[in-house]
Coordinates of C-alpha atoms in Angstrom, one line a residue:
M1 CA 0.0 0.0 0.0
T2 CA 1.2 3.5 -0.9
Q3 CA 0.5 6.4 1.5
F4 CA 1.5 10.0 1.1
A5 CA 0.8 13.3 3.0
L6 CA 0.5 16.9 2.0
K7 CA 2.8 19.2 4.0
Q8 CA 3.8 22.8 4.0
V9 CA 7.5 22.9 3.3
T10 CA 10.0 25.8 3.4
C11 CA 12.6 25.9 0.6
A12 CA 16.1 25.9 1.9
V13 CA 17.3 28.0 -1.0
C14 CA 14.8 30.9 -1.2
G15 CA 12.7 30.5 1.9
G16 CA 9.5 30.2 0.0
V17 CA 6.7 28.0 1.5
S18 CA 4.8 25.5 -0.7
E19 CA 2.6 22.5 -0.3
Q20 CA 4.4 19.3 -1.2
R21 CA 3.3 15.7 -1.4
T22 CA 5.6 13.5 0.7
L23 CA 5.8 9.7 0.5
Q24 CA 5.0 8.1 3.8
C25 CA 5.3 4.4 2.9
V26 CA 5.1 2.1 -0.1
S27 CA 4.8 -1.6 -0.5
T28 CA 7.3 -3.4 -2.8
F29 CA 6.5 -6.8 -4.4
G30 CA 9.2 -8.6 -6.3
R31 CA 12.8 -8.0 -7.1
P32 CA 14.0 -5.0 -9.1
D33 CA 15.1 -4.6 -12.7
L34 CA 18.8 -5.3 -13.4
D35 CA 19.6 -1.6 -13.3
G36 CA 18.0 -1.2 -9.9
R37 CA 14.6 0.1 -10.8
P38 CA 12.2 -1.1 -8.2
S39 CA 9.2 -3.3 -9.0
V40 CA 5.6 -2.4 -8.7
M41 CA 4.3 -0.6 -6.6
A42 CA 7.4 1.4 -5.7
R43 CA 8.2 2.3 -9.3
S44 CA 4.8 4.0 -9.6
T45 CA 5.9 6.5 -6.9
M46 CA 8.7 8.2 -8.8
G47 CA 6.7 11.4 -9.0
L48 CA 7.1 11.7 -5.3
W49 CA 10.9 11.2 -5.2
T50 CA 11.5 14.9 -5.9
Q51 CA 10.2 18.2 -4.7
L52 CA 10.1 21.4 -6.7
C53 CA 10.0 24.9 -5.2
P54 CA 7.5 26.9 -7.3
A55 CA 9.2 30.1 -6.3
C56 CA 12.9 29.5 -7.2
G57 CA 12.9 26.2 -9.1
Y58 CA 15.0 24.4 -6.6
C59 CA 14.7 20.6 -7.0
A60 CA 15.5 18.3 -4.1
T61 CA 14.5 15.1 -2.5
T62 CA 13.6 17.3 0.5
L63 CA 13.3 21.0 -0.1
T64 CA 14.2 21.8 3.5
Q65 CA 17.7 20.8 2.9
A66 CA 20.2 22.3 0.4
L67 CA 23.7 21.4 -0.8
P68 CA 26.4 24.1 -0.2
R69 CA 26.3 25.4 -3.8
A70 CA 22.6 24.9 -4.4
R71 CA 21.8 28.6 -4.7
E72 CA 24.5 29.2 -7.3
V73 CA 23.5 26.1 -9.4
V74 CA 19.8 26.9 -9.3
H75 CA 20.3 30.3 -10.8
S76 CA 22.7 29.1 -13.5
V77 CA 21.7 29.2 -17.1
T78 CA 22.3 25.4 -17.5
Y79 CA 20.1 24.6 -14.6
R80 CA 17.3 26.9 -15.7
A81 CA 17.4 25.5 -19.3
R82 CA 17.2 22.0 -18.0
L83 CA 14.4 22.6 -15.6
H84 CA 12.2 24.2 -18.3
H85 CA 13.2 22.1 -21.3
P86 CA 10.0 22.0 -23.3
E87 CA 10.6 18.7 -25.1
A88 CA 11.2 16.5 -22.1
P89 CA 8.8 15.2 -19.3
A90 CA 8.9 17.4 -16.2
L91 CA 10.0 14.6 -14.0
F92 CA 12.9 13.8 -16.4
N93 CA 14.0 17.4 -16.1
R94 CA 13.8 17.4 -12.3
F95 CA 16.0 14.3 -12.0
L96 CA 18.6 15.8 -14.3
C97 CA 18.5 19.1 -12.3
L98 CA 19.2 17.0 -9.2
A99 CA 22.1 15.5 -11.1
L100 CA 23.4 19.0 -11.9
L101 CA 23.2 20.0 -8.2
H102 CA 25.2 16.9 -7.2
D103 CA 27.7 17.4 -10.0
A104 CA 28.6 20.7 -8.5
E105 CA 29.4 19.1 -5.2
G106 CA 31.5 16.2 -6.8
L107 CA 29.0 13.7 -5.5
V108 CA 29.4 11.4 -8.5
R109 CA 27.5 8.4 -7.2
D110 CA 24.5 10.4 -6.3
S111 CA 24.6 12.2 -9.7
A112 CA 24.8 8.8 -11.4
E113 CA 21.7 7.6 -9.5
F114 CA 19.7 10.6 -10.5
R115 CA 20.7 10.2 -14.1
T116 CA 19.6 6.6 -13.9
H117 CA 16.2 7.7 -12.5
A118 CA 15.9 10.1 -15.4
A119 CA 16.5 7.1 -17.7
W120 CA 13.6 5.3 -16.1
V121 CA 11.3 8.3 -16.8
A122 CA 12.6 8.4 -20.4
D123 CA 11.9 4.6 -20.7
D124 CA 8.2 5.2 -19.7
A125 CA 7.9 8.1 -22.2
G126 CA 9.4 6.1 -25.1
L127 CA 12.4 8.4 -25.3
E128 CA 14.9 5.7 -26.2
E129 CA 17.8 8.0 -27.1
S130 CA 17.4 10.1 -24.0
A131 CA 17.3 7.0 -21.8
R132 CA 20.4 5.6 -23.5
R133 CA 22.3 8.9 -23.0
C134 CA 21.3 9.1 -19.3
R135 CA 22.5 5.6 -18.7
S136 CA 25.7 6.2 -20.6
E137 CA 26.5 9.3 -18.5
A138 CA 25.6 7.5 -15.3
A139 CA 27.9 4.6 -16.3
D140 CA 30.8 7.1 -17.0
L141 CA 30.4 8.6 -13.6
L142 CA 30.5 5.2 -11.9
L143 CA 33.4 4.0 -13.9
N144 CA 35.4 7.0 -12.8
A145 CA 34.1 7.3 -9.2
P146 CA 36.5 7.1 -6.3
P147 CA 36.6 3.8 -4.4
L148 CA 33.8 3.3 -1.9
K149 CA 34.4 4.0 1.7
H150 CA 34.6 0.9 3.9
W151 CA 31.2 1.4 5.4
E152 CA 29.7 1.8 1.9
H153 CA 30.8 -1.7 1.0
R154 CA 28.3 -3.3 3.3
E155 CA 26.0 -5.5 1.3
D156 CA 23.9 -8.4 2.2
L157 CA 25.9 -11.6 1.5
D158 CA 23.5 -12.7 -1.2
W159 CA 23.7 -9.3 -2.9
Q160 CA 27.5 -8.9 -2.8
G161 CA 28.4 -7.5 -6.2
W162 CA 24.9 -5.9 -6.8
R163 CA 26.4 -2.5 -7.5
G164 CA 28.6 -4.0 -10.2
V165 CA 25.6 -5.8 -11.8
Q166 CA 23.8 -2.5 -12.0
L167 CA 26.8 -0.9 -13.7
V168 CA 27.0 -3.7 -16.2
D169 CA 23.3 -3.3 -17.0
L170 CA 23.7 0.5 -17.5
L171 CA 26.5 -0.2 -20.0
R172 CA 24.6 -3.0 -21.7
R173 CA 21.5 -0.8 -22.1
A174 CA 23.6 2.1 -23.3
G175 CA 24.9 -0.1 -26.1
R176 CA 28.4 -0.4 -24.6
G177 CA 28.6 -4.2 -24.6
E178 CA 32.4 -4.5 -24.7
E179 CA 32.9 -2.3 -21.7
A180 CA 30.1 -4.2 -19.9
L181 CA 31.9 -7.5 -20.5
R182 CA 35.1 -6.1 -19.0
E183 CA 33.1 -5.1 -15.9
V184 CA 31.7 -8.6 -15.7
E185 CA 35.2 -10.0 -15.5
R186 CA 36.3 -7.4 -13.0
I187 CA 33.4 -8.2 -10.7
R188 CA 34.0 -11.9 -10.9
R189 CA 37.6 -11.4 -10.0
E190 CA 36.8 -9.1 -7.0
G191 CA 34.1 -11.5 -5.7
A192 CA 30.4 -11.8 -6.0
S193 CA 27.7 -13.9 -4.5
S194 CA 26.2 -16.9 -6.3
L195 CA 23.1 -14.9 -7.1
M196 CA 25.1 -12.0 -8.6
K197 CA 27.3 -14.4 -10.6
Q198 CA 24.2 -15.9 -12.2
L199 CA 23.0 -12.4 -13.0
L200 CA 26.4 -11.6 -14.6
T201 CA 26.1 -14.8 -16.7
Y202 CA 22.6 -13.6 -17.8
E203 CA 24.0 -10.2 -18.7
S204 CA 26.8 -11.7 -20.7
A205 CA 24.3 -13.8 -22.7
A206 CA 22.2 -10.7 -23.3
I207 CA 25.2 -8.8 -24.5
A208 CA 26.2 -11.6 -26.9
R209 CA 22.9 -11.5 -28.6
G210 CA 22.8 -7.7 -28.8
D211 CA 20.0 -7.3 -26.3
T212 CA 19.8 -3.8 -24.9
G213 CA 16.3 -4.1 -23.4
R214 CA 14.9 -4.1 -19.9
H215 CA 15.2 -7.3 -17.8
T216 CA 14.5 -8.1 -14.2
V217 CA 16.4 -9.9 -11.5
D218 CA 13.7 -12.6 -11.6
E219 CA 14.4 -13.1 -15.3
G220 CA 18.1 -13.3 -14.6
L221 CA 17.6 -16.0 -12.0
G222 CA 14.9 -17.8 -13.9
L223 CA 12.3 -17.2 -11.3
P224 CA 8.8 -16.9 -12.7
S225 CA 7.4 -14.7 -10.0
P226 CA 8.3 -13.0 -6.7
P227 CA 8.9 -15.6 -3.9
E228 CA 6.2 -14.1 -1.7
L229 CA 3.6 -15.0 -4.4
Q230 CA 4.8 -18.6 -4.8
P231 CA 3.7 -21.6 -2.7
I232 CA 6.0 -22.9 0.0
K233 CA 5.4 -26.4 -1.5
D234 CA 5.4 -28.3 1.8
P235 CA 2.1 -28.6 3.7
L236 CA 3.6 -28.7 7.2
L237 CA 5.9 -25.8 6.6
E238 CA 3.0 -23.8 5.0
Y239 CA 0.9 -24.6 8.1
L240 CA 3.6 -23.5 10.5
V241 CA 4.4 -20.3 8.6
G242 CA 0.7 -19.4 8.2
N243 CA -0.3 -20.0 11.8
Y244 CA 2.8 -19.4 13.8
H245 CA 4.8 -16.9 11.8
R246 CA 5.5 -14.7 14.8
L247 CA 7.3 -17.6 16.6
L248 CA 9.8 -18.0 13.8
T249 CA 13.2 -16.4 13.7
D250 CA 14.1 -14.1 10.8
T251 CA 16.5 -16.8 9.5
E252 CA 13.7 -19.4 9.6
Q253 CA 11.3 -17.0 7.8
R254 CA 13.8 -16.4 5.1
A255 CA 14.5 -20.1 4.7
S256 CA 10.8 -20.9 4.4
S257 CA 10.4 -18.5 1.4
M258 CA 13.7 -19.4 -0.2
E259 CA 13.6 -20.4 -3.9
T260 CA 16.0 -22.2 -6.2
F261 CA 17.6 -20.9 -9.4
N262 CA 19.4 -22.8 -12.2
T263 CA 23.1 -22.5 -12.6
E264 CA 25.6 -24.3 -14.9
E265 CA 26.2 -26.8 -12.1
G266 CA 22.5 -27.4 -11.6
P267 CA 19.8 -25.9 -9.4
R268 CA 20.7 -24.4 -6.0
W269 CA 19.2 -22.4 -3.3
A270 CA 19.1 -18.6 -4.0
T271 CA 21.3 -17.7 -1.0
D272 CA 24.9 -18.0 0.2
H273 CA 23.9 -17.5 3.9
P274 CA 25.3 -20.6 5.7
E275 CA 22.6 -20.4 8.4
I276 CA 19.8 -20.5 5.9
L277 CA 21.5 -23.3 3.9
A278 CA 21.9 -25.3 7.0
L279 CA 18.2 -25.1 7.7
L280 CA 17.5 -26.3 4.1
T281 CA 19.9 -29.2 4.1
E282 CA 16.9 -31.6 3.9
G283 CA 14.8 -29.3 1.7
K284 CA 11.5 -27.5 2.6
A285 CA 10.1 -30.7 4.1
G286 CA 13.1 -31.1 6.4
L287 CA 12.7 -27.5 7.5
G288 CA 9.1 -28.1 8.3
R289 CA 9.9 -31.1 10.4
A290 CA 12.6 -29.2 12.3
L291 CA 10.3 -26.2 12.9
E292 CA 7.6 -28.6 14.2
R293 CA 10.0 -30.1 16.7
R294 CA 11.3 -26.7 17.9
L295 CA 7.9 -25.0 18.2
L296 CA 6.3 -28.0 20.0
A297 CA 9.2 -28.1 22.4
E298 CA 9.4 -24.4 23.1
H299 CA 5.6 -23.5 22.9
P300 CA 3.7 -26.7 23.9
D301 CA 0.7 -24.7 25.2
E302 CA 0.3 -22.6 22.1
V303 CA 1.3 -24.6 19.1
V304 CA -1.2 -27.2 17.8
I305 CA -0.5 -29.3 14.7
N306 CA -4.0 -29.9 13.3
R307 CA -3.6 -32.9 11.0
C308 CA -6.2 -34.7 9.0
P309 CA -7.2 -37.9 10.9
K310 CA -7.4 -39.8 7.7
C311 CA -4.3 -38.9 5.6
G312 CA -2.2 -36.9 8.2
V313 CA -1.7 -33.8 6.1
P314 CA -1.9 -30.6 8.1
A315 CA -5.1 -28.5 7.7
R316 CA -4.9 -24.8 6.8
T317 CA -5.5 -23.6 10.3
A318 CA -5.5 -24.9 13.8
K319 CA -9.4 -24.9 13.9
A320 CA -10.0 -26.2 10.3
R321 CA -12.0 -29.4 10.0
Q322 CA -11.6 -30.1 6.3
C323 CA -8.6 -31.6 4.7
R324 CA -7.0 -29.8 1.8
A325 CA -5.3 -33.0 0.5
C326 CA -8.2 -35.5 0.6
P327 CA -12.0 -35.1 0.8
H328 CA -12.2 -36.0 4.5
T329 CA -13.9 -33.8 6.9
W330 CA -14.2 -34.1 10.7
R331 CA -16.6 -31.4 11.5
E332 CA -18.4 -33.5 14.1
T333 CA -15.2 -33.4 16.2
P334 CA -15.5 -30.8 19.0
R335 CA -13.4 -27.8 18.4

């Protein structure tokens, strides 16, 4: 669910007060595109990612904050021309104005991000050349960016190398396939998770066939739909997750929704986390059995495994009296 609010905001550049829509929360279903664009519903909120001061034309993610050289840039000819460019979508212009503001501060990674956002707007508007140019400029900035600080390197183990995959995708979609392949080799040398290696393999194949189109992480991993929309595929595990989700650890919850993807060596779990892999040693069925033992031992007065008296398959809920696997019902049994 997406929620936004209307707020009176004071511009940090000119002091003007204006009413702005601010994003309060947004739900995200599914993994992003290979260049980082979020999936629905988050991608539909791009219009709320920037604020524009109607008095001075300052663009920002939050008007109440301004970069040191913001006033100078906002009044420059280049900025004004970009903001009011008549042949481009207004949101496209705003993102590029944000890029100009960050260019002036030498914040190249932020500038690359805003150019990438502009490319997404151009994609939606069918402006292929504008999208290609924005991606190419973003890629140039990232290729020449200073090394990340040690705290900026922190990535989830399964997403180690994700920034590199995004750069490869920017280059591929900008039509710079040879450079993209060089980045693929660099990322492999420096280290990437199993998931990211699979995405790099997918990118390499796309480059080989001259594909410069949009693709998603799910496509790259061969996953047909987001994991939260797929069945758990084990009745006991589904019963435990559905009825006692609050009693599961974060690792157990992640393991219960874990999917597999195909690699050159065969299918494997879509994670490198040793704790999750340990829980999945015997597959989803083994995880269900292990969770049953733990929950019954630790919460004997709360956890009830409601099985069909005829076939033994767990019902959907603790109070259900109809089997989902066979036609048997036991409604006459006292609840």
